[in-house]
Amino acid sequence: AARIILGVLFLLSSISKLFSMEGFELYIFTFGAAGFDLCSYVARLIVAAEFIIGLGLLSRVSYRLFKYATALFLSVFTLFLIWRIAVGDSESCHCMGDLVDLNPLESLIKNICLALFLVLAWKTEQRPINHRNLWLCISSSAVIAAVFVIAPPDAFYRMGRTSNDINIEK
C-alpha cells in the first residue's frame, strides 16, 4: 500500500505541475541560476521524471532503480526545501503544482511522510524481467515527449530567437 500511495502521489504531483507549467517554470526561473529557456526545459524534465518514477513505483519493474531514484528525488527536494525555509521563504514551492498550495514547511512535512512511505515500501520485490521492461521504456519515452507536446516551452514558439529580453524583474 505504501508503494502504491507513493507512486500515485508522484503521478499526481507531475500531472498537477504539467497543467500549471507556467507557474512552475517561472518559480524555477526566479532563482536566477539559468536563463528562462533552460528553466523551461528543466521544469518539463522534472515533471517527466516524477511521472516516470510514479510509473516505476506502481509497476515494480526495475524497482531497485526506481526506489533509489525516489530516494534521490526526495533527498534533493528536501534539501532544497530546508534551504528555502532557512532563507525565510513562505511562498508556494509549486511542489504539487496548483492542485495543492504548499509553503516550504508544509512541503517538507509532505516529503518526510513520503520518505516514511518509501522506507515501508523499500523491501518490495521487483517483478521479473519480461515484456514489462519494454512497456516501461516505451511509456517513459511517451511521457517525456508528451510533456513537451502538452506544455511546449516558449522557446519552441520563438523559433531560434533567444530569451535575452526575459529577466527575473519582468
Short mmCIF file of C-alpha atoms in Angstrom, two decimals:
data_model
loop_
_atom_site.label_atom_id
_atom_site.label_comp_id
_atom_site.label_asym_id
_atom_site.label_seq_id
_atom_site.Cartn_x
_atom_site.Cartn_y
_atom_site.Cartn_z
CA ALA A 1 0.00 0.00 0.00
CA ALA A 2 2.87 2.42 0.82
CA ARG A 3 4.43 1.81 -2.60
CA ILE A 4 1.12 2.45 -4.36
CA ILE A 5 0.44 5.64 -2.38
CA LEU A 6 3.95 6.87 -3.13
CA GLY A 7 3.61 6.10 -6.85
CA VAL A 8 0.20 7.76 -7.08
CA LEU A 9 1.45 10.89 -5.29
CA PHE A 10 4.38 11.16 -7.69
CA LEU A 11 1.96 10.83 -10.62
CA LEU A 12 -0.43 13.43 -9.16
CA SER A 13 2.42 15.83 -8.49
CA SER A 14 3.69 15.56 -12.05
CA ILE A 15 0.25 15.90 -13.63
CA SER A 16 -0.58 18.90 -11.45
CA LYS A 17 2.69 20.59 -12.42
CA LEU A 18 2.08 19.81 -16.08
CA PHE A 19 -1.22 21.67 -16.07
CA SER A 20 0.28 24.64 -14.22
CA MET A 21 3.58 24.56 -16.07
CA GLU A 22 3.95 28.33 -16.47
CA GLY A 23 3.93 28.88 -12.72
CA PHE A 24 6.39 26.05 -12.13
CA GLU A 25 8.88 27.20 -14.77
CA LEU A 26 8.66 30.80 -13.53
CA TYR A 27 9.29 29.58 -9.98
CA ILE A 28 12.47 27.83 -11.15
CA PHE A 29 13.46 30.91 -13.16
CA THR A 30 13.13 33.25 -10.16
CA PHE A 31 16.24 31.74 -8.60
CA GLY A 32 18.32 33.27 -11.41
CA ALA A 33 20.55 30.22 -11.82
CA ALA A 34 19.83 29.89 -15.53
CA GLY A 35 18.07 31.57 -18.43
CA PHE A 36 14.36 31.25 -18.97
CA ASP A 37 14.68 28.75 -21.83
CA LEU A 38 16.82 26.38 -19.76
CA CYS A 39 14.42 26.72 -16.82
CA SER A 40 11.55 25.79 -19.14
CA TYR A 41 13.32 22.60 -20.17
CA VAL A 42 14.36 21.75 -16.61
CA ALA A 43 10.77 22.19 -15.39
CA ARG A 44 9.50 19.78 -18.03
CA LEU A 45 12.21 17.23 -17.33
CA ILE A 46 11.37 17.32 -13.61
CA VAL A 47 7.69 16.72 -14.43
CA ALA A 48 8.58 13.84 -16.76
CA ALA A 49 10.96 12.31 -14.20
CA GLU A 50 8.31 12.45 -11.47
CA PHE A 51 5.79 10.77 -13.76
CA ILE A 52 8.26 8.05 -14.76
CA ILE A 53 9.18 7.43 -11.11
CA GLY A 54 5.48 7.12 -10.29
CA LEU A 55 5.02 4.59 -13.12
CA GLY A 56 8.08 2.67 -11.96
CA LEU A 57 6.88 2.50 -8.38
CA LEU A 58 3.44 1.32 -9.43
CA SER A 59 4.67 -1.26 -11.95
CA ARG A 60 7.54 -2.62 -9.79
CA VAL A 61 9.53 -3.15 -13.00
CA SER A 62 13.18 -2.28 -12.31
CA TYR A 63 12.01 -1.49 -8.80
CA ARG A 64 15.51 -1.24 -7.38
CA LEU A 65 16.31 1.60 -9.81
CA PHE A 66 13.07 3.42 -9.02
CA LYS A 67 13.34 3.16 -5.25
CA TYR A 68 16.83 4.71 -5.44
CA ALA A 69 15.58 7.37 -7.87
CA THR A 70 12.72 8.13 -5.47
CA ALA A 71 15.15 8.42 -2.55
CA LEU A 72 17.38 10.74 -4.60
CA PHE A 73 14.46 12.95 -5.67
CA LEU A 74 13.12 13.19 -2.13
CA SER A 75 16.58 13.96 -0.75
CA VAL A 76 17.33 16.70 -3.27
CA PHE A 77 13.93 18.33 -2.90
CA THR A 78 14.06 18.04 0.90
CA LEU A 79 17.43 19.81 0.97
CA PHE A 80 16.02 22.45 -1.35
CA LEU A 81 13.04 22.96 0.98
CA ILE A 82 15.29 23.22 4.03
CA TRP A 83 17.25 25.93 2.20
CA ARG A 84 14.01 27.77 1.29
CA ILE A 85 12.87 27.64 4.93
CA ALA A 86 16.30 28.86 6.13
CA VAL A 87 16.12 31.94 3.88
CA GLY A 88 12.62 32.72 5.14
CA ASP A 89 10.59 31.77 2.06
CA SER A 90 6.91 31.24 2.83
CA GLU A 91 5.52 31.34 -0.73
CA SER A 92 4.22 28.29 -2.58
CA CYS A 93 7.02 25.99 -3.72
CA HIS A 94 4.87 24.55 -6.54
CA CYS A 95 5.63 21.04 -5.27
CA MET A 96 2.14 19.90 -6.18
CA GLY A 97 1.55 22.44 -8.94
CA ASP A 98 -1.65 24.42 -8.45
CA LEU A 99 -3.52 21.38 -7.12
CA VAL A 100 -2.37 21.95 -3.54
CA ASP A 101 -0.72 25.20 -2.45
CA LEU A 102 2.06 24.23 -0.05
CA ASN A 103 4.64 26.51 1.50
CA PRO A 104 8.16 25.11 2.01
CA LEU A 105 7.49 23.94 5.59
CA GLU A 106 4.30 22.12 4.62
CA SER A 107 6.07 20.58 1.64
CA LEU A 108 8.96 19.49 3.88
CA ILE A 109 6.47 17.67 6.12
CA LYS A 110 4.95 16.08 2.98
CA ASN A 111 8.42 14.92 1.88
CA ILE A 112 9.12 13.41 5.30
CA CYS A 113 5.84 11.47 5.06
CA LEU A 114 6.76 10.32 1.54
CA ALA A 115 10.17 9.21 2.83
CA LEU A 116 8.41 7.15 5.50
CA PHE A 117 6.27 5.53 2.80
CA LEU A 118 9.45 4.77 0.87
CA VAL A 119 11.00 3.14 3.95
CA LEU A 120 7.88 0.97 4.32
CA ALA A 121 7.96 0.03 0.62
CA TRP A 122 11.74 -0.44 0.39
CA LYS A 123 11.73 -4.25 0.52
CA THR A 124 9.05 -4.66 -2.13
CA GLU A 125 10.06 -7.38 -4.55
CA GLN A 126 10.91 -6.45 -8.11
CA ARG A 127 8.79 -8.01 -10.84
CA PRO A 128 10.61 -10.50 -13.03
CA ILE A 129 12.07 -9.09 -16.24
CA ASN A 130 9.80 -9.64 -19.21
CA HIS A 131 7.87 -7.55 -21.73
CA ARG A 132 7.02 -5.04 -18.98
CA ASN A 133 10.50 -3.54 -19.24
CA LEU A 134 9.77 -2.73 -22.87
CA TRP A 135 6.41 -1.27 -21.80
CA LEU A 136 8.15 0.90 -19.21
CA CYS A 137 10.72 2.18 -21.74
CA ILE A 138 8.03 3.00 -24.28
CA SER A 139 5.87 4.66 -21.62
CA SER A 140 8.80 6.69 -20.33
CA SER A 141 9.63 7.92 -23.81
CA ALA A 142 5.99 8.78 -24.44
CA VAL A 143 5.78 10.70 -21.16
CA ILE A 144 8.86 12.78 -21.96
CA ALA A 145 7.50 13.58 -25.42
CA ALA A 146 4.00 14.30 -24.07
CA VAL A 147 5.28 16.81 -21.53
CA PHE A 148 6.87 18.83 -24.31
CA VAL A 149 3.77 18.49 -26.54
CA ILE A 150 1.12 19.26 -23.90
CA ALA A 151 3.03 22.22 -22.44
CA PRO A 152 5.64 23.26 -25.01
CA PRO A 153 8.35 25.63 -23.81
CA ASP A 154 8.15 29.21 -25.04
CA ALA A 155 11.43 28.60 -26.87
CA PHE A 156 9.51 26.37 -29.31
CA TYR A 157 7.38 29.37 -30.32
CA ARG A 158 10.26 31.79 -30.80
CA MET A 159 11.92 29.57 -33.44
CA GLY A 160 15.58 30.23 -32.82
CA ARG A 161 15.33 33.61 -31.13
CA THR A 162 16.82 33.76 -27.65
CA SER A 163 15.20 34.86 -24.42
CA ASN A 164 17.77 37.54 -23.57
CA ASP A 165 14.94 40.04 -23.14
CA ILE A 166 13.41 37.95 -20.34
CA ASN A 167 14.75 38.61 -16.88
CA ILE A 168 13.64 37.99 -13.33
CA GLU A 169 12.25 41.50 -12.84
CA LYS A 170 9.94 41.20 -15.86
#
